[in-house]
Amino acid sequence: LEAGIPPTFIIAPPSTTGGNGIREVVINWGDGTPPTRLGQITGNTPVAHTFARAGLYTITITVTDTQGITATQSLVVNVT
């Protein structure tokens, strides 16, 4: 990834939520910018984000289902 050039990430809903629908997906980019709130998603959703500076960033995605149960997944990206 390069600073100043927005890559597109594909956000895929989890394969199972225990039978509950997804209420909200929130992406924290780890770079101090406000989180991206996707709301409900039902399929693969492209999301672009520009990292202003080089560095290692931990992207955290939090999914909340309709029962209020949350799951979190993180990914570390190296921006040059």
PDB file of N, CA and C in Angstrom:
ATOM      1  N   LEU A   1       0.839  -1.176   0.000  1.00  0.00           N
ATOM      2  CA  LEU A   1       0.000   0.000   0.000  1.00  0.00           C
ATOM      3  C   LEU A   1       0.883   1.238   0.000  1.00  0.00           C
ATOM      4  N   GLU A   2       0.433   2.277  -0.670  1.00  0.00           N
ATOM      5  CA  GLU A   2       1.195   3.517  -0.729  1.00  0.00           C
ATOM      6  C   GLU A   2       0.415   4.654  -0.081  1.00  0.00           C
ATOM      7  N   ALA A   3       1.127   5.474   0.687  1.00  0.00           N
ATOM      8  CA  ALA A   3       0.509   6.638   1.312  1.00  0.00           C
ATOM      9  C   ALA A   3      -0.055   7.551   0.224  1.00  0.00           C
ATOM     10  N   GLY A   4      -1.244   8.077   0.454  1.00  0.00           N
ATOM     11  CA  GLY A   4      -1.861   8.998  -0.475  1.00  0.00           C
ATOM     12  C   GLY A   4      -2.636   8.352  -1.607  1.00  0.00           C
ATOM     13  N   ILE A   5      -2.535   7.040  -1.752  1.00  0.00           N
ATOM     14  CA  ILE A   5      -3.266   6.326  -2.806  1.00  0.00           C
ATOM     15  C   ILE A   5      -4.268   5.393  -2.140  1.00  0.00           C
ATOM     16  N   PRO A   6      -5.568   5.607  -2.357  1.00  0.00           N
ATOM     17  CA  PRO A   6      -6.570   4.820  -1.633  1.00  0.00           C
ATOM     18  C   PRO A   6      -6.764   3.415  -2.196  1.00  0.00           C
ATOM     19  N   PRO A   7      -6.304   2.383  -1.477  1.00  0.00           N
ATOM     20  CA  PRO A   7      -6.621   1.026  -1.912  1.00  0.00           C
ATOM     21  C   PRO A   7      -8.081   0.722  -1.591  1.00  0.00           C
ATOM     22  N   THR A   8      -8.633  -0.251  -2.273  1.00  0.00           N
ATOM     23  CA  THR A   8      -9.996  -0.687  -1.986  1.00  0.00           C
ATOM     24  C   THR A   8      -9.929  -2.022  -1.259  1.00  0.00           C
ATOM     25  N   PHE A   9     -10.585  -2.084  -0.119  1.00  0.00           N
ATOM     26  CA  PHE A   9     -10.695  -3.309   0.658  1.00  0.00           C
ATOM     27  C   PHE A   9     -12.090  -3.879   0.425  1.00  0.00           C
ATOM     28  N   ILE A  10     -12.197  -5.196   0.326  1.00  0.00           N
ATOM     29  CA  ILE A  10     -13.494  -5.844   0.188  1.00  0.00           C
ATOM     30  C   ILE A  10     -13.882  -6.386   1.555  1.00  0.00           C
ATOM     31  N   ILE A  11     -14.984  -5.871   2.103  1.00  0.00           N
ATOM     32  CA  ILE A  11     -15.477  -6.305   3.397  1.00  0.00           C
ATOM     33  C   ILE A  11     -16.546  -7.358   3.136  1.00  0.00           C
ATOM     34  N   ALA A  12     -16.295  -8.567   3.613  1.00  0.00           N
ATOM     35  CA  ALA A  12     -17.235  -9.669   3.420  1.00  0.00           C
ATOM     36  C   ALA A  12     -17.949  -9.960   4.727  1.00  0.00           C
ATOM     37  N   PRO A  13     -19.260 -10.126   4.692  1.00  0.00           N
ATOM     38  CA  PRO A  13     -19.966 -10.460   5.925  1.00  0.00           C
ATOM     39  C   PRO A  13     -19.530 -11.839   6.413  1.00  0.00           C
ATOM     40  N   PRO A  14     -19.612 -12.070   7.722  1.00  0.00           N
ATOM     41  CA  PRO A  14     -19.236 -13.385   8.234  1.00  0.00           C
ATOM     42  C   PRO A  14     -20.132 -14.468   7.646  1.00  0.00           C
ATOM     43  N   SER A  15     -19.583 -15.684   7.550  1.00  0.00           N
ATOM     44  CA  SER A  15     -20.347 -16.786   6.966  1.00  0.00           C
ATOM     45  C   SER A  15     -21.507 -17.200   7.857  1.00  0.00           C
ATOM     46  N   THR A  16     -21.399 -16.913   9.150  1.00  0.00           N
ATOM     47  CA  THR A  16     -22.498 -17.224  10.061  1.00  0.00           C
ATOM     48  C   THR A  16     -22.560 -16.195  11.172  1.00  0.00           C
ATOM     49  N   THR A  17     -23.754 -15.869  11.581  1.00  0.00           N
ATOM     50  CA  THR A  17     -23.954 -14.991  12.732  1.00  0.00           C
ATOM     51  C   THR A  17     -24.923 -15.673  13.696  1.00  0.00           C
ATOM     52  N   GLY A  18     -24.902 -16.997  13.702  1.00  0.00           N
ATOM     53  CA  GLY A  18     -25.795 -17.731  14.583  1.00  0.00           C
ATOM     54  C   GLY A  18     -27.260 -17.574  14.195  1.00  0.00           C
ATOM     55  N   GLY A  19     -27.515 -17.283  12.929  1.00  0.00           N
ATOM     56  CA  GLY A  19     -28.881 -17.104  12.465  1.00  0.00           C
ATOM     57  C   GLY A  19     -29.390 -15.679  12.586  1.00  0.00           C
ATOM     58  N   ASN A  20     -28.592 -14.810  13.184  1.00  0.00           N
ATOM     59  CA  ASN A  20     -28.981 -13.414  13.340  1.00  0.00           C
ATOM     60  C   ASN A  20     -28.429 -12.590  12.193  1.00  0.00           C
ATOM     61  N   GLY A  21     -29.162 -11.572  11.776  1.00  0.00           N
ATOM     62  CA  GLY A  21     -28.684 -10.679  10.730  1.00  0.00           C
ATOM     63  C   GLY A  21     -27.645  -9.711  11.266  1.00  0.00           C
ATOM     64  N   ILE A  22     -26.913  -9.109  10.369  1.00  0.00           N
ATOM     65  CA  ILE A  22     -25.904  -8.116  10.746  1.00  0.00           C
ATOM     66  C   ILE A  22     -26.593  -6.774  10.914  1.00  0.00           C
ATOM     67  N   ARG A  23     -26.330  -6.119  12.039  1.00  0.00           N
ATOM     68  CA  ARG A  23     -26.894  -4.797  12.304  1.00  0.00           C
ATOM     69  C   ARG A  23     -25.932  -3.699  11.888  1.00  0.00           C
ATOM     70  N   GLU A  24     -24.627  -3.912  12.140  1.00  0.00           N
ATOM     71  CA  GLU A  24     -23.670  -2.848  11.858  1.00  0.00           C
ATOM     72  C   GLU A  24     -22.266  -3.415  11.673  1.00  0.00           C
ATOM     73  N   VAL A  25     -21.539  -2.800  10.753  1.00  0.00           N
ATOM     74  CA  VAL A  25     -20.117  -3.082  10.548  1.00  0.00           C
ATOM     75  C   VAL A  25     -19.377  -1.757  10.677  1.00  0.00           C
ATOM     76  N   VAL A  26     -18.339  -1.736  11.527  1.00  0.00           N
ATOM     77  CA  VAL A  26     -17.550  -0.525  11.747  1.00  0.00           C
ATOM     78  C   VAL A  26     -16.088  -0.851  11.495  1.00  0.00           C
ATOM     79  N   ILE A  27     -15.416  -0.002  10.708  1.00  0.00           N
ATOM     80  CA  ILE A  27     -13.997  -0.183  10.413  1.00  0.00           C
ATOM     81  C   ILE A  27     -13.212   0.938  11.077  1.00  0.00           C
ATOM     82  N   ASN A  28     -12.271   0.567  11.939  1.00  0.00           N
ATOM     83  CA  ASN A  28     -11.338   1.534  12.523  1.00  0.00           C
ATOM     84  C   ASN A  28     -10.031   1.349  11.764  1.00  0.00           C
ATOM     85  N   TRP A  29      -9.569   2.392  11.119  1.00  0.00           N
ATOM     86  CA  TRP A  29      -8.404   2.302  10.234  1.00  0.00           C
ATOM     87  C   TRP A  29      -7.080   2.359  10.977  1.00  0.00           C
ATOM     88  N   GLY A  30      -7.075   2.721  12.243  1.00  0.00           N
ATOM     89  CA  GLY A  30      -5.849   2.724  13.034  1.00  0.00           C
ATOM     90  C   GLY A  30      -4.924   3.886  12.758  1.00  0.00           C
ATOM     91  N   ASP A  31      -5.404   4.864  11.988  1.00  0.00           N
ATOM     92  CA  ASP A  31      -4.543   5.996  11.634  1.00  0.00           C
ATOM     93  C   ASP A  31      -5.044   7.324  12.195  1.00  0.00           C
ATOM     94  N   GLY A  32      -5.994   7.255  13.131  1.00  0.00           N
ATOM     95  CA  GLY A  32      -6.507   8.479  13.747  1.00  0.00           C
ATOM     96  C   GLY A  32      -7.673   9.118  13.022  1.00  0.00           C
ATOM     97  N   THR A  33      -8.036   8.599  11.861  1.00  0.00           N
ATOM     98  CA  THR A  33      -9.199   9.130  11.154  1.00  0.00           C
ATOM     99  C   THR A  33     -10.468   8.543  11.779  1.00  0.00           C
ATOM    100  N   PRO A  34     -11.618   9.200  11.581  1.00  0.00           N
ATOM    101  CA  PRO A  34     -12.859   8.645  12.135  1.00  0.00           C
ATOM    102  C   PRO A  34     -13.156   7.270  11.546  1.00  0.00           C
ATOM    103  N   PRO A  35     -13.779   6.397  12.321  1.00  0.00           N
ATOM    104  CA  PRO A  35     -14.135   5.078  11.796  1.00  0.00           C
ATOM    105  C   PRO A  35     -15.143   5.182  10.653  1.00  0.00           C
ATOM    106  N   THR A  36     -15.137   4.193   9.804  1.00  0.00           N
ATOM    107  CA  THR A  36     -16.115   4.087   8.723  1.00  0.00           C
ATOM    108  C   THR A  36     -17.233   3.170   9.200  1.00  0.00           C
ATOM    109  N   ARG A  37     -18.456   3.670   9.165  1.00  0.00           N
ATOM    110  CA  ARG A  37     -19.624   2.889   9.588  1.00  0.00           C
ATOM    111  C   ARG A  37     -20.393   2.457   8.340  1.00  0.00           C
ATOM    112  N   LEU A  38     -20.444   1.153   8.137  1.00  0.00           N
ATOM    113  CA  LEU A  38     -21.117   0.622   6.956  1.00  0.00           C
ATOM    114  C   LEU A  38     -22.573   0.269   7.216  1.00  0.00           C
ATOM    115  N   GLY A  39     -22.986   0.210   8.473  1.00  0.00           N
ATOM    116  CA  GLY A  39     -24.350  -0.216   8.768  1.00  0.00           C
ATOM    117  C   GLY A  39     -24.511  -1.682   8.429  1.00  0.00           C
ATOM    118  N   GLN A  40     -25.678  -2.062   7.938  1.00  0.00           N
ATOM    119  CA  GLN A  40     -25.938  -3.447   7.562  1.00  0.00           C
ATOM    120  C   GLN A  40     -25.316  -3.747   6.213  1.00  0.00           C
ATOM    121  N   ILE A  41     -24.671  -4.904   6.103  1.00  0.00           N
ATOM    122  CA  ILE A  41     -24.209  -5.360   4.795  1.00  0.00           C
ATOM    123  C   ILE A  41     -24.696  -6.794   4.618  1.00  0.00           C
ATOM    124  N   THR A  42     -24.982  -7.152   3.383  1.00  0.00           N
ATOM    125  CA  THR A  42     -25.461  -8.506   3.108  1.00  0.00           C
ATOM    126  C   THR A  42     -24.554  -9.244   2.138  1.00  0.00           C
ATOM    127  N   GLY A  43     -23.609  -8.544   1.552  1.00  0.00           N
ATOM    128  CA  GLY A  43     -22.692  -9.158   0.610  1.00  0.00           C
ATOM    129  C   GLY A  43     -21.371  -8.424   0.623  1.00  0.00           C
ATOM    130  N   ASN A  44     -20.450  -8.850  -0.223  1.00  0.00           N
ATOM    131  CA  ASN A  44     -19.140  -8.206  -0.302  1.00  0.00           C
ATOM    132  C   ASN A  44     -19.314  -6.715  -0.589  1.00  0.00           C
ATOM    133  N   THR A  45     -18.626  -5.890   0.210  1.00  0.00           N
ATOM    134  CA  THR A  45     -18.776  -4.444   0.127  1.00  0.00           C
ATOM    135  C   THR A  45     -17.414  -3.786  -0.045  1.00  0.00           C
ATOM    136  N   PRO A  46     -17.152  -3.106  -1.173  1.00  0.00           N
ATOM    137  CA  PRO A  46     -15.871  -2.430  -1.359  1.00  0.00           C
ATOM    138  C   PRO A  46     -15.812  -1.126  -0.557  1.00  0.00           C
ATOM    139  N   VAL A  47     -14.667  -0.905   0.090  1.00  0.00           N
ATOM    140  CA  VAL A  47     -14.456   0.314   0.872  1.00  0.00           C
ATOM    141  C   VAL A  47     -13.041   0.811   0.588  1.00  0.00           C
ATOM    142  N   ALA A  48     -12.919   2.073   0.175  1.00  0.00           N
ATOM    143  CA  ALA A  48     -11.604   2.671  -0.079  1.00  0.00           C
ATOM    144  C   ALA A  48     -11.221   3.550   1.111  1.00  0.00           C
ATOM    145  N   HIS A  49      -9.922   3.610   1.384  1.00  0.00           N
ATOM    146  CA  HIS A  49      -9.425   4.465   2.465  1.00  0.00           C
ATOM    147  C   HIS A  49      -8.024   4.929   2.102  1.00  0.00           C
ATOM    148  N   THR A  50      -7.744   6.200   2.321  1.00  0.00           N
ATOM    149  CA  THR A  50      -6.426   6.751   2.056  1.00  0.00           C
ATOM    150  C   THR A  50      -5.669   6.908   3.362  1.00  0.00           C
ATOM    151  N   PHE A  51      -4.497   6.296   3.438  1.00  0.00           N
ATOM    152  CA  PHE A  51      -3.585   6.500   4.558  1.00  0.00           C
ATOM    153  C   PHE A  51      -2.670   7.659   4.178  1.00  0.00           C
ATOM    154  N   ALA A  52      -2.637   8.704   4.997  1.00  0.00           N
ATOM    155  CA  ALA A  52      -1.898   9.918   4.662  1.00  0.00           C
ATOM    156  C   ALA A  52      -0.387   9.745   4.764  1.00  0.00           C
ATOM    157  N   ARG A  53       0.064   8.885   5.698  1.00  0.00           N
ATOM    158  CA  ARG A  53       1.506   8.735   5.935  1.00  0.00           C
ATOM    159  C   ARG A  53       1.912   7.273   5.943  1.00  0.00           C
ATOM    160  N   ALA A  54       3.168   7.039   5.657  1.00  0.00           N
ATOM    161  CA  ALA A  54       3.724   5.689   5.733  1.00  0.00           C
ATOM    162  C   ALA A  54       3.734   5.216   7.180  1.00  0.00           C
ATOM    163  N   GLY A  55       3.638   3.916   7.359  1.00  0.00           N
ATOM    164  CA  GLY A  55       3.696   3.330   8.690  1.00  0.00           C
ATOM    165  C   GLY A  55       2.932   2.020   8.742  1.00  0.00           C
ATOM    166  N   LEU A  56       2.989   1.380   9.907  1.00  0.00           N
ATOM    167  CA  LEU A  56       2.206   0.173  10.150  1.00  0.00           C
ATOM    168  C   LEU A  56       0.904   0.579  10.824  1.00  0.00           C
ATOM    169  N   TYR A  57      -0.204   0.091  10.299  1.00  0.00           N
ATOM    170  CA  TYR A  57      -1.515   0.419  10.841  1.00  0.00           C
ATOM    171  C   TYR A  57      -2.295  -0.866  11.095  1.00  0.00           C
ATOM    172  N   THR A  58      -3.008  -0.902  12.207  1.00  0.00           N
ATOM    173  CA  THR A  58      -3.868  -2.029  12.521  1.00  0.00           C
ATOM    174  C   THR A  58      -5.306  -1.638  12.205  1.00  0.00           C
ATOM    175  N   ILE A  59      -5.864  -2.280  11.197  1.00  0.00           N
ATOM    176  CA  ILE A  59      -7.260  -2.065  10.821  1.00  0.00           C
ATOM    177  C   ILE A  59      -8.096  -3.044  11.638  1.00  0.00           C
ATOM    178  N   THR A  60      -9.122  -2.525  12.310  1.00  0.00           N
ATOM    179  CA  THR A  60      -9.996  -3.369  13.117  1.00  0.00           C
ATOM    180  C   THR A  60     -11.425  -3.241  12.611  1.00  0.00           C
ATOM    181  N   ILE A  61     -12.030  -4.390  12.335  1.00  0.00           N
ATOM    182  CA  ILE A  61     -13.418  -4.431  11.865  1.00  0.00           C
ATOM    183  C   ILE A  61     -14.260  -5.066  12.960  1.00  0.00           C
ATOM    184  N   THR A  62     -15.329  -4.370  13.347  1.00  0.00           N
ATOM    185  CA  THR A  62     -16.243  -4.885  14.360  1.00  0.00           C
ATOM    186  C   THR A  62     -17.610  -5.088  13.737  1.00  0.00           C
ATOM    187  N   VAL A  63     -18.134  -6.290  13.893  1.00  0.00           N
ATOM    188  CA  VAL A  63     -19.450  -6.640  13.374  1.00  0.00           C
ATOM    189  C   VAL A  63     -20.380  -6.848  14.561  1.00  0.00           C
ATOM    190  N   THR A  64     -21.558  -6.238  14.503  1.00  0.00           N
ATOM    191  CA  THR A  64     -22.573  -6.424  15.536  1.00  0.00           C
ATOM    192  C   THR A  64     -23.819  -7.010  14.877  1.00  0.00           C
ATOM    193  N   ASP A  65     -24.338  -8.107  15.457  1.00  0.00           N
ATOM    194  CA  ASP A  65     -25.549  -8.706  14.878  1.00  0.00           C
ATOM    195  C   ASP A  65     -26.795  -8.103  15.512  1.00  0.00           C
ATOM    196  N   THR A  66     -27.948  -8.547  15.067  1.00  0.00           N
ATOM    197  CA  THR A  66     -29.209  -7.973  15.529  1.00  0.00           C
ATOM    198  C   THR A  66     -29.510  -8.273  16.991  1.00  0.00           C
ATOM    199  N   GLN A  67     -28.785  -9.201  17.589  1.00  0.00           N
ATOM    200  CA  GLN A  67     -28.952  -9.511  19.008  1.00  0.00           C
ATOM    201  C   GLN A  67     -27.953  -8.745  19.870  1.00  0.00           C
ATOM    202  N   GLY A  68     -27.089  -7.930  19.238  1.00  0.00           N
ATOM    203  CA  GLY A  68     -26.105  -7.139  19.966  1.00  0.00           C
ATOM    204  C   GLY A  68     -24.796  -7.863  20.223  1.00  0.00           C
ATOM    205  N   ILE A  69     -24.623  -9.043  19.651  1.00  0.00           N
ATOM    206  CA  ILE A  69     -23.379  -9.805  19.804  1.00  0.00           C
ATOM    207  C   ILE A  69     -22.358  -9.251  18.823  1.00  0.00           C
ATOM    208  N   THR A  70     -21.131  -9.000  19.320  1.00  0.00           N
ATOM    209  CA  THR A  70     -20.094  -8.431  18.464  1.00  0.00           C
ATOM    210  C   THR A  70     -18.953  -9.411  18.240  1.00  0.00           C
ATOM    211  N   ALA A  71     -18.306  -9.248  17.111  1.00  0.00           N
ATOM    212  CA  ALA A  71     -17.095  -9.985  16.772  1.00  0.00           C
ATOM    213  C   ALA A  71     -16.135  -8.990  16.151  1.00  0.00           C
ATOM    214  N   THR A  72     -14.847  -9.179  16.412  1.00  0.00           N
ATOM    215  CA  THR A  72     -13.826  -8.255  15.912  1.00  0.00           C
ATOM    216  C   THR A  72     -12.741  -9.037  15.192  1.00  0.00           C
ATOM    217  N   GLN A  73     -12.257  -8.464  14.101  1.00  0.00           N
ATOM    218  CA  GLN A  73     -11.132  -9.030  13.350  1.00  0.00           C
ATOM    219  C   GLN A  73     -10.172  -7.887  13.041  1.00  0.00           C
ATOM    220  N   SER A  74      -8.863  -8.163  13.132  1.00  0.00           N
ATOM    221  CA  SER A  74      -7.854  -7.128  12.864  1.00  0.00           C
ATOM    222  C   SER A  74      -6.891  -7.584  11.776  1.00  0.00           C
ATOM    223  N   LEU A  75      -6.327  -6.598  11.110  1.00  0.00           N
ATOM    224  CA  LEU A  75      -5.342  -6.818  10.048  1.00  0.00           C
ATOM    225  C   LEU A  75      -4.311  -5.708  10.137  1.00  0.00           C
ATOM    226  N   VAL A  76      -3.034  -6.071  10.111  1.00  0.00           N
ATOM    227  CA  VAL A  76      -1.963  -5.063  10.108  1.00  0.00           C
ATOM    228  C   VAL A  76      -1.536  -4.835   8.660  1.00  0.00           C
ATOM    229  N   VAL A  77      -1.475  -3.562   8.254  1.00  0.00           N
ATOM    230  CA  VAL A  77      -1.040  -3.214   6.902  1.00  0.00           C
ATOM    231  C   VAL A  77       0.203  -2.329   6.986  1.00  0.00           C
ATOM    232  N   ASN A  78       1.079  -2.496   6.018  1.00  0.00           N
ATOM    233  CA  ASN A  78       2.295  -1.688   5.916  1.00  0.00           C
ATOM    234  C   ASN A  78       2.113  -0.691   4.786  1.00  0.00           C
ATOM    235  N   VAL A  79       2.089   0.588   5.134  1.00  0.00           N
ATOM    236  CA  VAL A  79       1.915   1.647   4.141  1.00  0.00           C
ATOM    237  C   VAL A  79       3.281   2.279   3.904  1.00  0.00           C
ATOM    238  N   THR A  80       3.695   2.328   2.639  1.00  0.00           N
ATOM    239  CA  THR A  80       5.008   2.898   2.311  1.00  0.00           C
ATOM    240  C   THR A  80       4.880   4.288   1.754  1.00  0.00           C
TER     241      THR A  80
END
